[in-house]
Amino acid sequence: MTHQTHSYHMVNPSPWPLTGALSAFLMTSGLIMWFHFNSMILLTLSFLTNTLTMYQWWRDIIRESTFQGHHTPTVQKGLRYGMVLFILSEVLFFTGFFWAFYHSSLAPTPELGGSWPPTGIHPLNPLELPLLNTSVLLASGVSITWAHHSLMEGDRKHVLQALLITIMLGLYFTLLQVSEYYEAPFTISDGIYGSTFFVTTGFHGLHVIIGSTFLIICFMRQMMFHFTSGHHFGFEAAAWYWHFVDVVWLFLYVSIYWWGS
Amino acid sequence: MAHGPRRSAACGILLDRGTNPCPLHRQADSQPLRHQGSPCFTIFLNIFTVGLRPVVSTEAPPIIFATPTKLSSNSTAYDYAGKNKVPELQKFFQKSDGVPIHLKRGLPDQMLYRTTMALTVGGTIYCLIALYMASQPRNK
């Protein structure tokens, strides 16, 4: 019987990187087919295969860690570096959109009426729904911290309670944003204002949905006794991601909703 | 073994060694069950659970699962939709049968794998054909 003499995890050969890469290919080609040939078959197929890949890949990671015990402190350290770098890449992603916003809003062109907001645009009142959204996300940051402390203290019931509150607040935010999108007096095609507003808030909303999904997975895992008080990196990663989403919103609120109005 | 708040900027992002010294992810430090009821929370849980079994014994089960058999037949504990199945799953997935992790559960894993592969590879072939056709110039 051979045993490894190091603390790293040598994974079993897995088909998911291949299916993931192929689903990405289908997604990009699917977008082309949708844009230019009005066909959504490839795009739908790509979402399906992407979801299947993600489900099975992360299911396998849970099997390798919680059930097989392969996540030594060394492995966990690598995962921490990985999550930090991923979130950093997302920060840079949003930086691009904020750059575009400030590029256009700091020196508004004559075509816009030389002002920001551009002539004819009636921006949303930052003290109405956007302020409520801010308080919702800030509160969710508090509740997820409560969940984490409860987890570290071994208080199972309160972990579930606090996580549930966090998820509910995230869903509430999403619903509020959807209604805001519906009621907004301007659209994405209303010049550079509309473009920067909807692309930046739209991507943020997508990240809220992703973060909420991650939290729901954590809730289910906590129900199934996966986390221990000393080892719960999946939960920590979800919490970091959620705080990141919250911080992006704060930048959004201050820049686009408040200063930009 | 909880890691408390730290002063440094890297505040808990990178663990120092020792939080989980055991390579096997034991349930040794999982949370004890508490029994203080909360009606609001109970209503929430009912949405997700099939049913809550009422408390018969107020004794919390032992934190260290030295004897898992003691817990598996214990129906008197306060349950949130089922008992802790992690120890038996640990035993199941640690069987050295040479099966890779993505197929270890047997038939359901195989079915899902084959479906995923078929859809992805089939979709890629369809995609290549579609792209080839799209690249042909259209006559007026």
mmCIF file of C-alpha atoms in Angstrom:
data_model
loop_
_atom_site.group_PDB
_atom_site.id
_atom_site.type_symbol
_atom_site.label_atom_id
_atom_site.label_comp_id
_atom_site.label_asym_id
_atom_site.label_seq_id
_atom_site.Cartn_x
_atom_site.Cartn_y
_atom_site.Cartn_z
ATOM 1 C CA MET A 1 0.000 0.000 0.000
ATOM 2 C CA THR A 2 1.635 3.268 -1.115
ATOM 3 C CA HIS A 3 1.294 6.389 0.981
ATOM 4 C CA GLN A 4 2.236 9.913 -0.039
ATOM 5 C CA THR A 5 4.965 11.571 2.008
ATOM 6 C CA HIS A 6 3.743 15.142 1.375
ATOM 7 C CA SER A 7 0.650 17.085 2.418
ATOM 8 C CA TYR A 8 -0.589 18.063 -1.043
ATOM 9 C CA HIS A 9 -3.638 16.635 -2.791
ATOM 10 C CA MET A 10 -2.994 14.634 -5.957
ATOM 11 C CA VAL A 11 -6.465 14.613 -7.491
ATOM 12 C CA ASN A 12 -7.988 11.744 -9.426
ATOM 13 C CA PRO A 13 -8.182 12.298 -13.202
ATOM 14 C CA SER A 14 -11.326 14.294 -13.819
ATOM 15 C CA PRO A 15 -13.400 15.043 -16.937
ATOM 16 C CA TRP A 16 -14.753 18.354 -15.654
ATOM 17 C CA PRO A 17 -12.016 20.695 -16.910
ATOM 18 C CA LEU A 18 -12.702 19.359 -20.417
ATOM 19 C CA THR A 19 -16.478 19.657 -20.183
ATOM 20 C CA GLY A 20 -16.065 23.121 -18.657
ATOM 21 C CA ALA A 21 -13.817 24.284 -21.457
ATOM 22 C CA LEU A 22 -16.145 22.853 -24.092
ATOM 23 C CA SER A 23 -19.152 24.491 -22.449
ATOM 24 C CA ALA A 24 -17.290 27.827 -22.566
ATOM 25 C CA PHE A 25 -16.717 27.239 -26.282
ATOM 26 C CA LEU A 26 -20.418 26.506 -26.720
ATOM 27 C CA MET A 27 -21.273 29.660 -24.763
ATOM 28 C CA THR A 28 -19.183 31.985 -26.927
ATOM 29 C CA SER A 29 -20.329 30.358 -30.156
ATOM 30 C CA GLY A 30 -23.874 30.347 -28.808
ATOM 31 C CA LEU A 31 -23.683 34.094 -28.279
ATOM 32 C CA ILE A 32 -22.595 34.513 -31.911
ATOM 33 C CA MET A 33 -25.461 32.332 -33.107
ATOM 34 C CA TRP A 34 -27.895 34.321 -31.000
ATOM 35 C CA PHE A 35 -26.633 37.748 -32.051
ATOM 36 C CA HIS A 36 -26.259 37.060 -35.748
ATOM 37 C CA PHE A 37 -28.547 34.179 -36.630
ATOM 38 C CA ASN A 38 -31.334 34.462 -34.058
ATOM 39 C CA SER A 39 -30.811 30.913 -32.745
ATOM 40 C CA MET A 40 -30.669 30.103 -29.048
ATOM 41 C CA ILE A 41 -30.046 26.347 -29.198
ATOM 42 C CA LEU A 42 -26.294 26.514 -28.654
ATOM 43 C CA LEU A 43 -26.559 29.139 -25.934
ATOM 44 C CA THR A 44 -29.147 27.137 -23.989
ATOM 45 C CA LEU A 45 -27.045 23.999 -24.374
ATOM 46 C CA SER A 46 -24.011 25.872 -23.110
ATOM 47 C CA PHE A 47 -25.805 27.039 -19.942
ATOM 48 C CA LEU A 48 -26.924 23.486 -19.305
ATOM 49 C CA THR A 49 -23.491 21.921 -19.780
ATOM 50 C CA ASN A 50 -21.871 24.702 -17.756
ATOM 51 C CA THR A 51 -24.241 24.110 -14.844
ATOM 52 C CA LEU A 52 -23.704 20.346 -15.025
ATOM 53 C CA THR A 53 -19.930 20.857 -14.978
ATOM 54 C CA MET A 54 -20.027 23.249 -12.023
ATOM 55 C CA TYR A 55 -22.355 20.977 -10.050
ATOM 56 C CA GLN A 56 -20.235 17.879 -10.549
ATOM 57 C CA TRP A 57 -16.867 19.605 -10.115
ATOM 58 C CA TRP A 58 -17.800 21.208 -6.806
ATOM 59 C CA ARG A 59 -19.634 18.028 -5.674
ATOM 60 C CA ASP A 60 -16.343 16.183 -6.224
ATOM 61 C CA ILE A 61 -14.425 18.789 -4.201
ATOM 62 C CA ILE A 62 -16.860 18.310 -1.313
ATOM 63 C CA ARG A 63 -16.354 14.538 -1.590
ATOM 64 C CA GLU A 64 -12.563 14.950 -1.617
ATOM 65 C CA SER A 65 -12.536 17.260 1.402
ATOM 66 C CA THR A 66 -15.415 16.493 3.746
ATOM 67 C CA PHE A 67 -15.612 12.780 3.000
ATOM 68 C CA GLN A 68 -12.055 11.812 2.066
ATOM 69 C CA GLY A 69 -10.142 14.307 4.210
ATOM 70 C CA HIS A 70 -7.713 15.484 1.525
ATOM 71 C CA HIS A 71 -7.853 19.163 2.536
ATOM 72 C CA THR A 72 -4.856 19.413 4.813
ATOM 73 C CA PRO A 73 -3.770 22.845 6.088
ATOM 74 C CA THR A 74 -1.369 23.027 3.137
ATOM 75 C CA VAL A 75 -4.158 22.374 0.657
ATOM 76 C CA GLN A 76 -6.407 24.851 2.434
ATOM 77 C CA LYS A 77 -3.714 27.513 2.217
ATOM 78 C CA GLY A 78 -3.610 27.048 -1.549
ATOM 79 C CA LEU A 79 -7.384 27.375 -1.709
ATOM 80 C CA ARG A 80 -7.217 30.599 0.291
ATOM 81 C CA TYR A 81 -4.627 32.057 -2.084
ATOM 82 C CA GLY A 82 -6.828 30.954 -4.971
ATOM 83 C CA MET A 83 -9.965 32.620 -3.654
ATOM 84 C CA VAL A 84 -8.120 35.843 -2.844
ATOM 85 C CA LEU A 85 -6.662 35.987 -6.355
ATOM 86 C CA PHE A 86 -10.043 35.252 -7.908
ATOM 87 C CA ILE A 87 -11.719 38.053 -5.951
ATOM 88 C CA LEU A 88 -8.834 40.339 -6.941
ATOM 89 C CA SER A 89 -9.494 39.522 -10.586
ATOM 90 C CA GLU A 90 -13.154 40.425 -10.061
ATOM 91 C CA VAL A 91 -12.119 43.741 -8.486
ATOM 92 C CA LEU A 92 -10.137 44.491 -11.644
ATOM 93 C CA PHE A 93 -13.154 43.506 -13.735
ATOM 94 C CA PHE A 94 -15.294 46.105 -11.982
ATOM 95 C CA THR A 95 -12.462 48.652 -12.084
ATOM 96 C CA GLY A 96 -12.856 48.685 -15.852
ATOM 97 C CA PHE A 97 -16.507 49.662 -15.670
ATOM 98 C CA PHE A 98 -15.877 52.301 -13.026
ATOM 99 C CA TRP A 99 -13.079 53.668 -15.229
ATOM 100 C CA ALA A 100 -15.535 53.969 -18.104
ATOM 101 C CA PHE A 101 -18.031 55.751 -15.853
ATOM 102 C CA TYR A 102 -15.528 58.281 -14.540
ATOM 103 C CA HIS A 103 -14.004 58.786 -18.003
ATOM 104 C CA SER A 104 -17.389 59.915 -19.335
ATOM 105 C CA SER A 105 -18.738 61.684 -16.275
ATOM 106 C CA LEU A 106 -15.724 63.744 -15.203
ATOM 107 C CA ALA A 107 -15.536 65.514 -18.590
ATOM 108 C CA PRO A 108 -18.982 65.304 -20.211
ATOM 109 C CA THR A 109 -18.905 66.002 -23.936
ATOM 110 C CA PRO A 110 -20.918 68.739 -25.694
ATOM 111 C CA GLU A 111 -23.098 65.980 -27.173
ATOM 112 C CA LEU A 112 -24.305 65.233 -23.647
ATOM 113 C CA GLY A 113 -25.029 68.897 -22.996
ATOM 114 C CA GLY A 114 -21.716 69.416 -21.241
ATOM 115 C CA SER A 115 -23.193 68.183 -17.969
ATOM 116 C CA TRP A 116 -23.482 65.057 -15.869
ATOM 117 C CA PRO A 117 -26.120 63.680 -15.674
ATOM 118 C CA PRO A 118 -26.517 64.370 -19.399
ATOM 119 C CA THR A 119 -29.303 66.697 -20.503
ATOM 120 C CA GLY A 120 -32.639 64.900 -20.525
ATOM 121 C CA ILE A 121 -31.598 62.137 -18.132
ATOM 122 C CA HIS A 122 -33.511 62.028 -14.848
ATOM 123 C CA PRO A 123 -31.381 59.936 -12.498
ATOM 124 C CA LEU A 124 -32.855 57.880 -9.675
ATOM 125 C CA ASN A 125 -33.091 59.549 -6.286
ATOM 126 C CA PRO A 126 -30.179 58.157 -4.261
ATOM 127 C CA LEU A 127 -32.082 58.648 -1.009
ATOM 128 C CA GLU A 128 -34.944 56.379 -2.024
ATOM 129 C CA LEU A 129 -34.589 52.736 -3.138
ATOM 130 C CA PRO A 130 -30.798 52.805 -3.601
ATOM 131 C CA LEU A 131 -30.378 53.820 0.046
ATOM 132 C CA LEU A 132 -32.628 50.952 1.145
ATOM 133 C CA ASN A 133 -30.513 48.608 -0.994
ATOM 134 C CA THR A 134 -27.395 49.905 0.743
ATOM 135 C CA SER A 135 -28.848 49.212 4.180
ATOM 136 C CA VAL A 136 -29.983 45.744 3.073
ATOM 137 C CA LEU A 137 -26.489 44.763 1.951
ATOM 138 C CA LEU A 138 -24.809 46.282 4.991
ATOM 139 C CA ALA A 139 -27.188 44.360 7.251
ATOM 140 C CA SER A 140 -26.390 41.171 5.347
ATOM 141 C CA GLY A 141 -22.709 41.802 6.053
ATOM 142 C CA VAL A 142 -23.513 41.914 9.753
ATOM 143 C CA SER A 143 -25.615 38.742 9.651
ATOM 144 C CA ILE A 144 -22.965 36.752 7.795
ATOM 145 C CA THR A 145 -20.395 37.807 10.390
ATOM 146 C CA TRP A 146 -22.787 36.614 13.080
ATOM 147 C CA ALA A 147 -23.095 33.311 11.201
ATOM 148 C CA HIS A 148 -19.318 32.935 11.075
ATOM 149 C CA HIS A 149 -18.844 33.608 14.775
ATOM 150 C CA SER A 150 -21.632 31.172 15.614
ATOM 151 C CA LEU A 151 -19.899 28.594 13.441
ATOM 152 C CA MET A 152 -16.583 29.109 15.201
ATOM 153 C CA GLU A 153 -18.333 28.722 18.546
ATOM 154 C CA GLY A 154 -20.107 25.539 17.500
ATOM 155 C CA ASP A 155 -23.566 27.090 17.769
ATOM 156 C CA ARG A 156 -25.360 25.142 15.019
ATOM 157 C CA LYS A 157 -28.792 26.666 15.382
ATOM 158 C CA HIS A 158 -27.577 30.245 15.091
ATOM 159 C CA VAL A 159 -25.400 29.478 12.087
ATOM 160 C CA LEU A 160 -28.506 28.317 10.239
ATOM 161 C CA GLN A 161 -30.533 31.279 11.471
ATOM 162 C CA ALA A 162 -27.928 33.903 10.545
ATOM 163 C CA LEU A 163 -27.181 32.326 7.174
ATOM 164 C CA LEU A 164 -30.870 32.258 6.387
ATOM 165 C CA ILE A 165 -31.184 35.958 7.238
ATOM 166 C CA THR A 166 -28.204 36.737 4.998
ATOM 167 C CA ILE A 167 -29.726 34.797 2.091
ATOM 168 C CA MET A 168 -33.105 36.468 2.572
ATOM 169 C CA LEU A 169 -31.489 39.904 2.544
ATOM 170 C CA GLY A 170 -29.589 39.010 -0.628
ATOM 171 C CA LEU A 171 -32.792 37.896 -2.332
ATOM 172 C CA TYR A 172 -34.568 41.028 -1.084
ATOM 173 C CA PHE A 173 -31.818 43.170 -2.656
ATOM 174 C CA THR A 174 -32.201 41.332 -5.957
ATOM 175 C CA LEU A 175 -35.973 41.802 -5.984
ATOM 176 C CA LEU A 176 -35.621 45.505 -5.158
ATOM 177 C CA GLN A 177 -33.120 45.961 -8.005
ATOM 178 C CA VAL A 178 -35.385 44.172 -10.444
ATOM 179 C CA SER A 179 -38.237 46.513 -9.548
ATOM 180 C CA GLU A 180 -35.866 49.493 -9.847
ATOM 181 C CA TYR A 181 -34.827 48.337 -13.346
ATOM 182 C CA TYR A 182 -38.468 48.054 -14.306
ATOM 183 C CA GLU A 183 -39.378 51.503 -12.991
ATOM 184 C CA ALA A 184 -36.296 53.413 -14.191
ATOM 185 C CA PRO A 185 -37.111 56.367 -16.492
ATOM 186 C CA PHE A 186 -34.028 55.663 -18.641
ATOM 187 C CA THR A 187 -32.784 52.574 -20.503
ATOM 188 C CA ILE A 188 -29.458 51.016 -21.442
ATOM 189 C CA SER A 189 -29.662 52.667 -24.842
ATOM 190 C CA ASP A 190 -29.920 56.175 -23.398
ATOM 191 C CA GLY A 191 -26.414 57.195 -24.305
ATOM 192 C CA ILE A 192 -23.330 56.689 -22.216
ATOM 193 C CA TYR A 193 -25.282 57.294 -19.000
ATOM 194 C CA GLY A 194 -27.561 54.360 -19.669
ATOM 195 C CA SER A 195 -24.680 52.146 -20.778
ATOM 196 C CA THR A 196 -22.486 52.765 -17.730
ATOM 197 C CA PHE A 197 -25.410 52.582 -15.324
ATOM 198 C CA PHE A 198 -26.957 49.337 -16.512
ATOM 199 C CA VAL A 199 -23.757 47.467 -17.375
ATOM 200 C CA THR A 200 -22.134 48.215 -14.006
ATOM 201 C CA THR A 201 -25.244 47.656 -11.861
ATOM 202 C CA GLY A 202 -26.191 44.699 -14.040
ATOM 203 C CA PHE A 203 -22.898 42.893 -13.494
ATOM 204 C CA HIS A 204 -23.117 43.732 -9.816
ATOM 205 C CA GLY A 205 -26.594 42.208 -9.671
ATOM 206 C CA LEU A 206 -25.281 39.070 -11.365
ATOM 207 C CA HIS A 207 -22.591 38.820 -8.688
ATOM 208 C CA VAL A 208 -25.226 39.199 -5.963
ATOM 209 C CA ILE A 209 -27.084 36.246 -7.496
ATOM 210 C CA ILE A 210 -23.861 34.208 -7.656
ATOM 211 C CA GLY A 211 -23.037 35.122 -4.047
ATOM 212 C CA SER A 212 -26.548 34.226 -2.876
ATOM 213 C CA THR A 213 -26.265 30.853 -4.624
ATOM 214 C CA PHE A 214 -22.942 30.209 -2.885
ATOM 215 C CA LEU A 215 -24.560 31.067 0.470
ATOM 216 C CA ILE A 216 -27.489 28.728 -0.222
ATOM 217 C CA ILE A 217 -25.001 25.921 -0.896
ATOM 218 C CA CYS A 218 -23.299 26.736 2.427
ATOM 219 C CA PHE A 219 -26.684 26.635 4.161
ATOM 220 C CA MET A 220 -27.392 23.194 2.753
ATOM 221 C CA ARG A 221 -23.935 21.951 3.734
ATOM 222 C CA GLN A 222 -24.391 23.295 7.250
ATOM 223 C CA MET A 223 -27.728 21.433 7.450
ATOM 224 C CA MET A 224 -25.842 18.273 6.477
ATOM 225 C CA PHE A 225 -23.173 18.747 9.153
ATOM 226 C CA HIS A 226 -20.332 19.322 6.699
ATOM 227 C CA PHE A 227 -18.735 22.260 8.527
ATOM 228 C CA THR A 228 -16.841 21.998 11.797
ATOM 229 C CA SER A 229 -15.946 24.855 14.106
ATOM 230 C CA GLY A 230 -12.304 24.702 13.034
ATOM 231 C CA HIS A 231 -12.589 23.777 9.363
ATOM 232 C CA HIS A 232 -15.138 25.483 7.135
ATOM 233 C CA PHE A 233 -13.260 27.083 4.278
ATOM 234 C CA GLY A 234 -16.217 26.840 1.890
ATOM 235 C CA PHE A 235 -18.173 29.078 4.235
ATOM 236 C CA GLU A 236 -15.266 31.520 4.603
ATOM 237 C CA ALA A 237 -14.872 31.758 0.824
ATOM 238 C CA ALA A 238 -18.599 32.511 0.503
ATOM 239 C CA ALA A 239 -18.330 35.161 3.199
ATOM 240 C CA TRP A 240 -15.343 36.844 1.498
ATOM 241 C CA TYR A 241 -17.218 36.863 -1.805
ATOM 242 C CA TRP A 242 -20.288 38.322 -0.139
ATOM 243 C CA HIS A 243 -18.279 41.127 1.498
ATOM 244 C CA PHE A 244 -16.696 41.851 -1.900
ATOM 245 C CA VAL A 245 -20.173 42.156 -3.454
ATOM 246 C CA ASP A 246 -21.166 44.528 -0.641
ATOM 247 C CA VAL A 247 -18.078 46.722 -1.142
ATOM 248 C CA VAL A 248 -18.682 46.943 -4.900
ATOM 249 C CA TRP A 249 -22.220 48.115 -4.175
ATOM 250 C CA LEU A 250 -20.903 50.816 -1.827
ATOM 251 C CA PHE A 251 -18.609 52.099 -4.590
ATOM 252 C CA LEU A 252 -21.532 51.909 -7.020
ATOM 253 C CA TYR A 253 -23.814 53.827 -4.694
ATOM 254 C CA VAL A 254 -21.344 56.578 -3.928
ATOM 255 C CA SER A 255 -20.101 56.984 -7.528
ATOM 256 C CA ILE A 256 -23.028 56.344 -9.835
ATOM 257 C CA TYR A 257 -26.113 56.885 -7.697
ATOM 258 C CA TRP A 258 -24.952 59.686 -5.419
ATOM 259 C CA TRP A 259 -22.092 61.655 -7.037
ATOM 260 C CA GLY A 260 -23.457 60.943 -10.501
ATOM 261 C CA SER A 261 -26.896 62.404 -9.820
ATOM 262 C CA MET B 1 -10.397 24.814 17.598
ATOM 263 C CA ALA B 2 -11.681 28.292 16.686
ATOM 264 C CA HIS B 3 -9.521 30.926 15.078
ATOM 265 C CA GLY B 4 -10.406 34.233 16.756
ATOM 266 C CA PRO B 5 -10.037 37.780 15.353
ATOM 267 C CA ARG B 6 -6.514 38.946 14.609
ATOM 268 C CA ARG B 7 -4.914 42.367 14.446
ATOM 269 C CA SER B 8 -2.988 41.942 11.223
ATOM 270 C CA ALA B 9 -4.311 43.072 7.883
ATOM 271 C CA ALA B 10 -4.324 39.515 6.613
ATOM 272 C CA CYS B 11 -6.832 38.949 9.409
ATOM 273 C CA GLY B 12 -7.670 35.296 9.204
ATOM 274 C CA ILE B 13 -7.245 35.035 5.452
ATOM 275 C CA LEU B 14 -4.234 32.771 5.687
ATOM 276 C CA LEU B 15 -4.394 30.314 8.555
ATOM 277 C CA ASP B 16 -1.344 29.472 10.517
ATOM 278 C CA ARG B 17 -0.742 25.781 10.899
ATOM 279 C CA GLY B 18 -2.632 23.835 13.455
ATOM 280 C CA THR B 19 -6.283 24.535 12.972
ATOM 281 C CA ASN B 20 -6.870 21.121 11.522
ATOM 282 C CA PRO B 21 -3.861 18.974 12.290
ATOM 283 C CA CYS B 22 -5.616 15.790 11.289
ATOM 284 C CA PRO B 23 -5.429 14.991 7.597
ATOM 285 C CA LEU B 24 -8.743 13.190 7.879
ATOM 286 C CA HIS B 25 -11.553 15.655 8.249
ATOM 287 C CA ARG B 26 -12.986 14.250 11.433
ATOM 288 C CA GLN B 27 -16.183 15.446 12.922
ATOM 289 C CA ALA B 28 -14.339 15.731 16.214
ATOM 290 C CA ASP B 29 -15.052 19.405 16.629
ATOM 291 C CA SER B 30 -18.494 19.687 15.084
ATOM 292 C CA GLN B 31 -21.098 21.721 16.843
ATOM 293 C CA PRO B 32 -23.067 20.364 19.792
ATOM 294 C CA LEU B 33 -26.799 20.575 19.337
ATOM 295 C CA ARG B 34 -28.614 23.197 21.342
ATOM 296 C CA HIS B 35 -32.203 22.990 22.372
ATOM 297 C CA GLN B 36 -33.393 26.531 23.084
ATOM 298 C CA GLY B 37 -36.434 26.795 20.859
ATOM 299 C CA SER B 38 -37.230 29.799 18.697
ATOM 300 C CA PRO B 39 -40.715 29.784 17.131
ATOM 301 C CA CYS B 40 -39.748 32.121 14.286
ATOM 302 C CA PHE B 41 -36.803 30.013 13.332
ATOM 303 C CA THR B 42 -38.879 26.841 13.614
ATOM 304 C CA ILE B 43 -41.304 28.222 11.044
ATOM 305 C CA PHE B 44 -38.411 29.043 8.724
ATOM 306 C CA LEU B 45 -36.949 25.571 9.114
ATOM 307 C CA ASN B 46 -40.258 23.950 8.301
ATOM 308 C CA ILE B 47 -40.073 25.446 4.871
ATOM 309 C CA PHE B 48 -36.931 23.488 4.210
ATOM 310 C CA THR B 49 -37.487 20.368 6.291
ATOM 311 C CA VAL B 50 -39.918 17.553 5.947
ATOM 312 C CA GLY B 51 -40.799 17.717 9.600
ATOM 313 C CA LEU B 52 -39.286 18.392 12.954
ATOM 314 C CA ARG B 53 -39.266 15.661 15.483
ATOM 315 C CA PRO B 54 -40.011 16.954 18.998
ATOM 316 C CA VAL B 55 -37.388 16.868 21.702
ATOM 317 C CA VAL B 56 -37.587 13.805 23.885
ATOM 318 C CA SER B 57 -34.245 14.093 25.607
ATOM 319 C CA THR B 58 -32.582 17.431 26.339
ATOM 320 C CA GLU B 59 -29.150 15.834 26.450
ATOM 321 C CA ALA B 60 -26.770 16.989 23.743
ATOM 322 C CA PRO B 61 -25.049 14.141 21.894
ATOM 323 C CA PRO B 62 -21.287 13.700 22.464
ATOM 324 C CA ILE B 63 -19.204 16.135 20.431
ATOM 325 C CA ILE B 64 -16.486 13.628 19.593
ATOM 326 C CA PHE B 65 -17.964 10.875 17.458
ATOM 327 C CA ALA B 66 -15.784 8.150 18.834
ATOM 328 C CA THR B 67 -18.588 5.625 18.461
ATOM 329 C CA PRO B 68 -20.718 6.565 15.475
ATOM 330 C CA THR B 69 -22.963 3.572 15.945
ATOM 331 C CA LYS B 70 -24.299 5.160 19.109
ATOM 332 C CA LEU B 71 -25.651 8.119 17.132
ATOM 333 C CA SER B 72 -27.007 6.357 14.097
ATOM 334 C CA SER B 73 -29.755 4.573 16.003
ATOM 335 C CA ASN B 74 -30.462 7.455 18.365
ATOM 336 C CA SER B 75 -33.857 8.850 17.445
ATOM 337 C CA THR B 76 -34.250 10.933 20.561
ATOM 338 C CA ALA B 77 -31.945 13.778 19.479
ATOM 339 C CA TYR B 78 -33.397 17.059 18.223
ATOM 340 C CA ASP B 79 -33.189 16.633 14.468
ATOM 341 C CA TYR B 80 -33.070 19.160 11.698
ATOM 342 C CA ALA B 81 -34.324 16.966 8.865
ATOM 343 C CA GLY B 82 -32.155 13.944 9.564
ATOM 344 C CA LYS B 83 -29.122 12.838 11.447
ATOM 345 C CA ASN B 84 -25.484 13.466 10.710
ATOM 346 C CA LYS B 85 -24.615 11.217 7.812
ATOM 347 C CA VAL B 86 -21.058 12.483 7.407
ATOM 348 C CA PRO B 87 -19.291 9.608 9.252
ATOM 349 C CA GLU B 88 -20.961 6.962 7.090
ATOM 350 C CA LEU B 89 -20.290 8.978 3.952
ATOM 351 C CA GLN B 90 -16.670 9.268 5.018
ATOM 352 C CA LYS B 91 -16.446 5.505 5.310
ATOM 353 C CA PHE B 92 -18.183 5.050 1.966
ATOM 354 C CA PHE B 93 -15.988 7.434 0.008
ATOM 355 C CA GLN B 94 -12.787 6.162 1.596
ATOM 356 C CA LYS B 95 -13.233 2.645 0.271
ATOM 357 C CA SER B 96 -10.146 1.836 -1.749
ATOM 358 C CA ASP B 97 -11.797 0.347 -4.827
ATOM 359 C CA GLY B 98 -9.778 2.358 -7.336
ATOM 360 C CA VAL B 99 -12.859 4.168 -8.646
ATOM 361 C CA PRO B 100 -12.208 7.863 -9.358
ATOM 362 C CA ILE B 101 -14.059 10.370 -7.212
ATOM 363 C CA HIS B 102 -16.445 11.500 -9.931
ATOM 364 C CA LEU B 103 -17.817 7.960 -10.319
ATOM 365 C CA LYS B 104 -17.531 6.722 -6.768
ATOM 366 C CA ARG B 105 -21.244 6.619 -6.087
ATOM 367 C CA GLY B 106 -21.809 4.214 -8.933
ATOM 368 C CA LEU B 107 -24.800 4.390 -11.253
ATOM 369 C CA PRO B 108 -26.123 7.911 -10.597
ATOM 370 C CA ASP B 109 -22.594 9.322 -11.063
ATOM 371 C CA GLN B 110 -22.134 7.381 -14.279
ATOM 372 C CA MET B 111 -25.455 8.520 -15.712
ATOM 373 C CA LEU B 112 -24.758 12.162 -14.959
ATOM 374 C CA TYR B 113 -21.204 11.913 -16.346
ATOM 375 C CA ARG B 114 -22.380 10.309 -19.559
ATOM 376 C CA THR B 115 -25.161 12.869 -20.003
ATOM 377 C CA THR B 116 -22.750 15.749 -19.457
ATOM 378 C CA MET B 117 -20.134 14.319 -21.834
ATOM 379 C CA ALA B 118 -22.722 13.519 -24.512
ATOM 380 C CA LEU B 119 -24.234 17.001 -24.371
ATOM 381 C CA THR B 120 -20.840 18.721 -24.386
ATOM 382 C CA VAL B 121 -19.175 16.671 -27.116
ATOM 383 C CA GLY B 122 -22.364 16.487 -29.188
ATOM 384 C CA GLY B 123 -22.839 20.201 -28.760
ATOM 385 C CA THR B 124 -19.257 20.861 -29.865
ATOM 386 C CA ILE B 125 -19.739 18.841 -33.052
ATOM 387 C CA TYR B 126 -23.015 20.688 -33.756
ATOM 388 C CA CYS B 127 -21.232 23.957 -33.036
ATOM 389 C CA LEU B 128 -18.387 23.205 -35.458
ATOM 390 C CA ILE B 129 -20.876 22.344 -38.194
ATOM 391 C CA ALA B 130 -22.877 25.504 -37.473
ATOM 392 C CA LEU B 131 -19.726 27.636 -37.542
ATOM 393 C CA TYR B 132 -18.620 26.025 -40.807
ATOM 394 C CA MET B 133 -22.008 26.757 -42.373
ATOM 395 C CA ALA B 134 -21.992 30.305 -41.012
ATOM 396 C CA SER B 135 -18.587 30.906 -42.565
ATOM 397 C CA GLN B 136 -19.846 30.033 -46.070
ATOM 398 C CA PRO B 137 -20.523 33.185 -48.110
ATOM 399 C CA ARG B 138 -24.186 33.757 -48.819
ATOM 400 C CA ASN B 139 -25.145 34.239 -52.476
ATOM 401 C CA LYS B 140 -27.379 37.236 -53.048
#
